Amino acid sequence: HLLECVSKLVVQSNTDWFDAHQEVFHNQTNGMFRMNYNEDEYRTHLYQSIGFLGRNLRYSDSPDFRGLEYFIHRYLSDQTLDIEMKHLWRVVKQLSGHSVNLILVDTMGINSRRKSFFAKLHGRYRTIGFSDLRAVASSLVPVYSTNCRSTDSEAMNIIPILAHAKKVLGPDVQWYTGNGHTVSRLAAGMAFAAHKVIAAGRIHGDPKLPGPRCCERLLKQYSLINQVGHALRCNPEFGRLLASRHHYYVNGINVRCLLDNLGSIVLWAQRQQGIKLDHLAQLIETSNRQKRVIRIVERGVTRVHEPNVSLVLKCAELLLCCVAVWRLNEGVRRLHVVENPVSLEGVVLFTPA
């Protein structure tokens, strides 16, 4: 069983695995409740729940799923899945021996039930549903996923993406690129100011260097830019506030304008170096298709309410990470190179009768 094999490998490779999950549960409940499972029981229920939610299944699809309802409502949360993503990536880096310095960012449309009272209109595609904001490594192993409004700009969510990527992948992340509309001046400026990450890829138009006065103003206000970057690192939601306003003043200085000019310099510099990542950015479409295959049950139509949508999306990403760990482990055991670690070929997916 793939999930059983991967879960044991993750626990063996992370000595603090159960302690980390206990700490998350303790923080969520403010110490008012204790965990009712030992390490083996918790591991089994956790990965069964990940497989259940990631495959877009229903409790009525199998009698074995009835026992997961209590565990999912009590123990499964965004923080739990995020820390499990970190543990899986630690195993991936140990097996592959490679560090990740580039991530790919894109959004994909997800359909939801048309008759649901909580259904919303997906503004970009004019369908009932929401947007799935994703980030994957260059090897197509998932890094981040959450639901967002279809009207959100890429700059509104780039700081949470990079903060999560730094937490999961470590400080080696230095580049990010997006497919289609996902590179802008503000996003490039905030990414460089907060995490020293360079935005690359598709750029609308020819980026221009700011004028002499703008460059002089940047040199004078470099300490303020560093303070804004520190605020973005401490509170990633501050990036959404900056991206939602055209003017944001601090002591009479337009911080939004400073970040736009900084982003223009970053985009201009990478264009001058001739860095072209257009073909690489298209790889994320392959990863999007793999996620649709994982969630193909009921045509991929999500039945949960909006507060729990992120759990379903993150569980699907964790399933792809489990496939990558399993393939890399088989490659190490058989002494052969794994070209595509996230390939679903040969993986048997549970299908309800």
Short mmCIF file of C-alpha atoms in Angstrom, two decimals:
data_model
loop_
_atom_site.label_atom_id
_atom_site.label_comp_id
_atom_site.label_asym_id
_atom_site.label_seq_id
_atom_site.Cartn_x
_atom_site.Cartn_y
_atom_site.Cartn_z
CA HIS A 1 0.00 0.00 0.00
CA LEU A 2 1.58 3.27 -1.15
CA LEU A 3 0.31 5.52 1.66
CA GLU A 4 1.29 2.99 4.33
CA CYS A 5 4.80 2.67 2.90
CA VAL A 6 5.27 6.43 2.55
CA SER A 7 3.89 7.22 6.02
CA LYS A 8 6.34 4.81 7.68
CA LEU A 9 9.21 6.30 5.68
CA VAL A 10 8.22 9.82 6.71
CA VAL A 11 8.07 8.91 10.40
CA GLN A 12 11.44 7.16 10.21
CA SER A 13 13.07 10.16 8.50
CA ASN A 14 11.57 12.75 10.88
CA THR A 15 12.34 11.92 14.49
CA ASP A 16 10.19 14.82 15.74
CA TRP A 17 7.19 13.92 13.55
CA PHE A 18 4.67 13.06 16.27
CA ASP A 19 5.92 15.79 18.63
CA ALA A 20 5.37 18.41 15.90
CA HIS A 21 1.78 17.26 15.33
CA GLN A 22 1.10 17.20 19.06
CA GLU A 23 2.39 20.78 19.32
CA VAL A 24 0.11 21.91 16.49
CA PHE A 25 -2.91 20.28 18.14
CA HIS A 26 -1.98 21.78 21.52
CA ASN A 27 -1.72 25.28 20.02
CA GLN A 28 -5.03 24.96 18.18
CA THR A 29 -6.93 23.87 21.27
CA ASN A 30 -5.00 26.13 23.71
CA GLY A 31 -4.09 23.04 25.72
CA MET A 32 -7.72 22.29 26.64
CA PHE A 33 -7.75 18.81 25.05
CA ARG A 34 -5.30 15.97 24.71
CA MET A 35 -4.70 13.78 21.69
CA ASN A 36 -6.60 10.47 21.85
CA TYR A 37 -4.24 8.53 19.56
CA ASN A 38 -0.75 7.13 19.87
CA GLU A 39 1.80 7.66 17.11
CA ASP A 40 0.87 4.63 14.97
CA GLU A 41 -2.88 5.29 15.22
CA TYR A 42 -2.46 8.96 14.43
CA ARG A 43 -0.22 8.19 11.43
CA THR A 44 -2.71 5.68 10.03
CA HIS A 45 -5.72 7.97 10.44
CA LEU A 46 -3.85 11.00 9.09
CA TYR A 47 -2.81 9.37 5.83
CA GLN A 48 -6.17 7.70 5.37
CA SER A 49 -7.79 11.13 5.74
CA ILE A 50 -5.33 12.65 3.27
CA GLY A 51 -6.18 9.94 0.76
CA PHE A 52 -9.91 10.39 1.38
CA LEU A 53 -9.96 14.17 0.97
CA GLY A 54 -7.33 14.26 -1.77
CA ARG A 55 -9.31 11.85 -3.96
CA ASN A 56 -12.51 13.95 -3.58
CA LEU A 57 -14.40 11.01 -2.08
CA ARG A 58 -17.57 10.84 0.05
CA TYR A 59 -18.11 9.06 3.36
CA SER A 60 -20.68 6.82 1.68
CA ASP A 61 -18.16 5.55 -0.90
CA SER A 62 -16.78 2.96 1.51
CA PRO A 63 -17.61 1.72 5.05
CA ASP A 64 -13.99 2.36 6.03
CA PHE A 65 -14.49 6.11 5.58
CA ARG A 66 -17.14 6.41 8.29
CA GLY A 67 -14.51 6.24 11.01
CA LEU A 68 -12.56 9.15 9.51
CA GLU A 69 -15.28 11.76 10.03
CA TYR A 70 -14.42 12.38 13.69
CA PHE A 71 -10.67 12.51 13.00
CA ILE A 72 -11.06 14.98 10.12
CA HIS A 73 -13.28 17.36 12.10
CA ARG A 74 -11.14 17.18 15.24
CA TYR A 75 -7.53 16.94 14.10
CA LEU A 76 -7.21 17.96 10.44
CA SER A 77 -6.41 21.63 9.78
CA ASP A 78 -4.35 23.79 7.45
CA GLN A 79 -1.50 23.88 9.97
CA THR A 80 -1.49 20.08 10.25
CA LEU A 81 -1.29 19.63 6.48
CA ASP A 82 1.35 22.35 6.11
CA ILE A 83 3.64 20.67 8.62
CA GLU A 84 3.10 17.32 6.91
CA MET A 85 4.11 18.93 3.62
CA LYS A 86 7.33 20.03 5.32
CA HIS A 87 8.00 16.48 6.56
CA LEU A 88 7.37 15.00 3.11
CA TRP A 89 9.69 17.51 1.46
CA ARG A 90 12.43 16.65 3.96
CA VAL A 91 12.21 13.05 2.75
CA VAL A 92 12.18 14.17 -0.90
CA LYS A 93 15.39 16.17 -0.44
CA GLN A 94 17.05 13.30 1.41
CA LEU A 95 16.21 10.81 -1.34
CA SER A 96 16.99 13.08 -4.30
CA GLY A 97 19.99 14.87 -2.82
CA HIS A 98 18.99 18.12 -4.55
CA SER A 99 17.95 21.50 -3.20
CA VAL A 100 15.20 23.61 -4.75
CA ASN A 101 15.91 27.20 -5.77
CA LEU A 102 13.00 27.80 -8.20
CA ILE A 103 9.23 27.49 -7.79
CA LEU A 104 6.46 27.82 -10.40
CA VAL A 105 3.22 29.65 -9.55
CA ASP A 106 -0.14 29.38 -11.30
CA THR A 107 -3.89 29.26 -10.66
CA MET A 108 -6.42 26.72 -11.92
CA GLY A 109 -10.21 26.75 -11.84
CA ILE A 110 -12.06 24.27 -9.60
CA ASN A 111 -15.78 23.56 -10.01
CA SER A 112 -18.14 23.25 -7.05
CA ARG A 113 -21.73 22.11 -6.65
CA ARG A 114 -24.13 24.32 -8.55
CA LYS A 115 -26.96 23.76 -6.05
CA SER A 116 -24.90 24.60 -2.99
CA PHE A 117 -26.11 27.62 -1.03
CA PHE A 118 -22.48 28.64 -0.50
CA ALA A 119 -21.50 28.40 -4.18
CA LYS A 120 -19.79 31.41 -5.74
CA LEU A 121 -19.23 32.54 -9.29
CA HIS A 122 -15.72 32.01 -10.64
CA GLY A 123 -15.26 35.41 -12.24
CA ARG A 124 -12.56 34.49 -14.75
CA TYR A 125 -14.20 31.38 -16.23
CA ARG A 126 -17.84 32.27 -15.51
CA THR A 127 -18.47 28.96 -13.77
CA ILE A 128 -19.56 28.06 -10.24
CA GLY A 129 -16.40 27.42 -8.24
CA PHE A 130 -13.17 29.04 -7.07
CA SER A 131 -9.48 29.39 -7.92
CA ASP A 132 -6.79 27.00 -6.75
CA LEU A 133 -3.55 28.92 -6.22
CA ARG A 134 -0.63 26.49 -6.62
CA ALA A 135 3.15 26.50 -6.38
CA VAL A 136 5.33 23.57 -7.47
CA ALA A 137 9.05 22.95 -7.68
CA SER A 138 10.85 22.57 -11.01
CA SER A 139 10.57 18.78 -10.52
CA LEU A 140 6.74 19.24 -10.37
CA VAL A 141 6.60 18.16 -6.72
CA PRO A 142 3.92 20.38 -5.07
CA VAL A 143 4.90 23.03 -2.55
CA TYR A 144 1.79 25.11 -1.85
CA SER A 145 -1.94 25.18 -2.56
CA THR A 146 -4.94 27.11 -1.29
CA ASN A 147 -8.20 28.55 -2.56
CA CYS A 148 -8.45 32.22 -3.44
CA ARG A 149 -10.81 34.63 -5.15
CA SER A 150 -10.61 34.58 -8.92
CA THR A 151 -10.31 38.37 -8.92
CA ASP A 152 -7.15 38.33 -6.76
CA SER A 153 -3.99 39.58 -8.39
CA GLU A 154 -0.78 37.58 -8.15
CA ALA A 155 0.76 40.27 -5.92
CA MET A 156 -1.93 39.75 -3.27
CA ASN A 157 -0.81 36.18 -2.59
CA ILE A 158 2.89 36.06 -3.50
CA ILE A 159 4.14 36.79 0.03
CA PRO A 160 2.20 33.90 1.69
CA ILE A 161 3.43 31.60 -1.10
CA LEU A 162 7.08 32.56 -0.61
CA ALA A 163 6.79 32.43 3.20
CA HIS A 164 5.43 28.89 2.98
CA ALA A 165 8.04 27.90 0.37
CA LYS A 166 10.86 29.18 2.59
CA LYS A 167 9.44 27.24 5.53
CA VAL A 168 9.07 24.01 3.53
CA LEU A 169 12.08 24.14 1.19
CA GLY A 170 14.51 26.17 3.26
CA PRO A 171 16.46 29.32 2.38
CA ASP A 172 17.62 27.97 -1.00
CA VAL A 173 14.59 29.39 -2.86
CA GLN A 174 15.93 32.31 -4.93
CA TRP A 175 13.68 32.44 -8.02
CA TYR A 176 10.00 32.22 -8.80
CA THR A 177 8.22 32.32 -12.11
CA GLY A 178 4.60 32.23 -13.14
CA ASN A 179 2.53 31.13 -16.06
CA GLY A 180 0.61 33.79 -17.96
CA HIS A 181 -0.30 36.81 -15.85
CA THR A 182 1.69 36.01 -12.75
CA VAL A 183 4.64 38.45 -12.89
CA SER A 184 4.10 42.10 -11.99
CA ARG A 185 6.19 45.01 -10.72
CA LEU A 186 4.64 45.04 -7.26
CA ALA A 187 5.00 41.28 -6.79
CA ALA A 188 8.64 41.42 -7.89
CA GLY A 189 9.32 44.31 -5.51
CA MET A 190 7.67 42.69 -2.49
CA ALA A 191 9.31 39.31 -3.17
CA PHE A 192 12.77 40.88 -3.33
CA ALA A 193 12.24 43.18 -0.34
CA ALA A 194 10.81 40.47 1.92
CA HIS A 195 12.63 37.27 0.91
CA LYS A 196 15.34 38.32 -1.61
CA VAL A 197 13.56 36.18 -4.23
CA ILE A 198 13.84 37.26 -7.88
CA ALA A 199 10.73 37.22 -10.08
CA ALA A 200 11.28 35.90 -13.60
CA GLY A 201 9.29 34.49 -16.48
CA ARG A 202 6.65 36.16 -18.60
CA ILE A 203 6.50 39.95 -18.38
CA HIS A 204 3.86 42.09 -20.06
CA GLY A 205 5.63 44.54 -22.33
CA ASP A 206 9.26 45.56 -22.16
CA PRO A 207 10.32 46.40 -18.57
CA LYS A 208 11.90 49.81 -18.26
CA LEU A 209 14.36 51.16 -15.73
CA PRO A 210 12.83 53.85 -13.47
CA GLY A 211 13.89 57.45 -14.01
CA PRO A 212 16.83 59.11 -12.21
CA ARG A 213 14.60 60.69 -9.57
CA CYS A 214 12.94 57.36 -8.74
CA CYS A 215 16.32 55.61 -8.44
CA GLU A 216 17.63 58.41 -6.22
CA ARG A 217 14.54 58.13 -4.02
CA LEU A 218 15.09 54.38 -3.70
CA LEU A 219 18.67 54.91 -2.54
CA LYS A 220 17.55 57.42 0.08
CA GLN A 221 14.75 55.19 1.38
CA TYR A 222 16.53 51.81 1.41
CA SER A 223 16.12 51.57 5.21
CA LEU A 224 12.35 52.05 4.86
CA ILE A 225 12.23 49.32 2.19
CA ASN A 226 14.06 46.97 4.57
CA GLN A 227 11.52 47.77 7.28
CA VAL A 228 8.65 47.04 4.88
CA GLY A 229 10.33 43.73 3.94
CA HIS A 230 10.60 42.83 7.63
CA ALA A 231 6.91 43.64 8.13
CA LEU A 232 6.02 41.41 5.16
CA ARG A 233 8.04 38.53 6.61
CA CYS A 234 6.40 38.89 10.02
CA ASN A 235 2.86 39.26 8.64
CA PRO A 236 2.38 37.94 5.08
CA GLU A 237 -1.19 39.30 5.00
CA PHE A 238 0.35 42.78 4.88
CA GLY A 239 1.17 42.04 1.23
CA ARG A 240 -2.53 41.77 0.38
CA LEU A 241 -3.10 45.18 1.92
CA LEU A 242 -0.31 46.75 -0.14
CA ALA A 243 -1.53 45.11 -3.33
CA SER A 244 -5.11 46.29 -2.83
CA ARG A 245 -4.17 50.00 -2.72
CA HIS A 246 -2.47 52.20 -5.28
CA HIS A 247 -1.09 54.51 -2.59
CA TYR A 248 0.14 53.57 0.88
CA TYR A 249 1.97 56.29 2.81
CA VAL A 250 4.39 55.93 5.73
CA ASN A 251 5.67 59.24 7.16
CA GLY A 252 4.61 60.98 3.97
CA ILE A 253 6.41 58.48 1.68
CA ASN A 254 4.46 56.37 -0.82
CA VAL A 255 5.61 52.83 0.01
CA ARG A 256 3.61 51.31 -2.84
CA CYS A 257 5.47 53.52 -5.33
CA LEU A 258 8.85 52.48 -3.87
CA LEU A 259 8.00 48.79 -4.23
CA ASP A 260 6.80 49.32 -7.82
CA ASN A 261 10.08 51.00 -8.71
CA LEU A 262 12.07 48.27 -6.98
CA GLY A 263 10.14 45.63 -8.91
CA SER A 264 10.80 47.48 -12.17
CA ILE A 265 14.54 47.32 -11.50
CA VAL A 266 14.34 43.57 -10.73
CA LEU A 267 12.37 42.81 -13.90
CA TRP A 268 14.60 45.06 -16.02
CA ALA A 269 17.76 43.42 -14.67
CA GLN A 270 16.60 39.88 -15.34
CA ARG A 271 15.48 40.86 -18.86
CA GLN A 272 18.93 42.35 -19.52
CA GLN A 273 20.55 39.07 -18.49
CA GLY A 274 18.47 37.24 -21.07
CA ILE A 275 16.83 34.83 -18.62
CA LYS A 276 13.93 33.07 -20.37
CA LEU A 277 11.76 30.68 -18.39
CA ASP A 278 8.66 30.61 -20.61
CA HIS A 279 9.01 26.95 -21.56
CA LEU A 280 9.78 25.97 -17.96
CA ALA A 281 6.70 27.86 -16.73
CA GLN A 282 4.52 25.71 -18.98
CA LEU A 283 5.47 22.64 -16.92
CA ILE A 284 3.01 23.61 -14.23
CA GLU A 285 0.19 22.81 -16.66
CA THR A 286 1.36 19.18 -16.48
CA SER A 287 1.14 19.36 -12.70
CA ASN A 288 -2.36 20.88 -12.95
CA ARG A 289 -3.46 17.93 -15.06
CA GLN A 290 -2.02 15.48 -12.52
CA LYS A 291 -4.02 17.15 -9.77
CA ARG A 292 -7.18 16.87 -11.87
CA VAL A 293 -6.48 13.15 -12.31
CA ILE A 294 -6.12 12.77 -8.53
CA ARG A 295 -9.45 14.54 -7.97
CA ILE A 296 -11.31 12.96 -10.90
CA VAL A 297 -13.98 11.32 -8.71
CA GLU A 298 -17.36 13.02 -9.29
CA ARG A 299 -15.75 14.92 -12.21
CA GLY A 300 -13.64 16.88 -9.75
CA VAL A 301 -16.68 18.78 -8.43
CA THR A 302 -15.93 19.84 -4.86
CA ARG A 303 -18.77 19.37 -2.38
CA VAL A 304 -17.32 20.98 0.74
CA HIS A 305 -18.09 24.48 1.99
CA GLU A 306 -15.63 27.31 1.45
CA PRO A 307 -13.89 27.22 4.88
CA ASN A 308 -12.84 23.61 4.23
CA VAL A 309 -11.89 23.92 0.57
CA SER A 310 -8.21 24.47 1.36
CA LEU A 311 -8.07 21.12 3.20
CA VAL A 312 -9.24 19.26 0.10
CA LEU A 313 -6.80 21.08 -2.18
CA LYS A 314 -3.83 20.56 0.13
CA CYS A 315 -4.62 16.86 0.58
CA ALA A 316 -4.49 16.41 -3.20
CA GLU A 317 -1.06 18.07 -3.22
CA LEU A 318 0.09 15.77 -0.40
CA LEU A 319 -0.98 12.74 -2.44
CA LEU A 320 1.26 13.92 -5.29
CA CYS A 321 4.08 14.39 -2.78
CA CYS A 322 3.51 10.83 -1.53
CA VAL A 323 3.80 9.54 -5.11
CA ALA A 324 7.09 11.45 -5.48
CA VAL A 325 8.48 9.99 -2.23
CA TRP A 326 7.47 6.47 -3.26
CA ARG A 327 9.05 6.76 -6.71
CA LEU A 328 12.26 8.28 -5.38
CA ASN A 329 12.50 5.56 -2.73
CA GLU A 330 12.01 2.87 -5.39
CA GLY A 331 14.68 4.54 -7.51
CA VAL A 332 17.19 4.51 -4.64
CA ARG A 333 16.37 0.90 -3.84
CA ARG A 334 16.72 -0.24 -7.47
CA LEU A 335 19.66 2.09 -8.21
CA HIS A 336 18.11 3.88 -11.19
CA VAL A 337 17.42 7.55 -11.95
CA VAL A 338 13.81 8.76 -11.58
CA GLU A 339 13.08 11.22 -14.41
CA ASN A 340 9.52 12.14 -13.38
CA PRO A 341 8.92 11.56 -9.65
CA VAL A 342 5.28 12.66 -9.75
CA SER A 343 4.21 10.30 -12.55
CA LEU A 344 0.98 8.45 -11.72
CA GLU A 345 1.88 5.53 -13.99
CA GLY A 346 1.56 2.27 -12.09
CA VAL A 347 -0.18 3.90 -9.12
CA VAL A 348 -3.52 2.29 -8.26
CA LEU A 349 -6.07 4.88 -7.13
CA PHE A 350 -9.11 3.94 -5.06
CA THR A 351 -12.28 4.21 -7.16
CA PRO A 352 -15.69 3.83 -5.50
CA ALA A 353 -17.99 1.16 -6.86
#
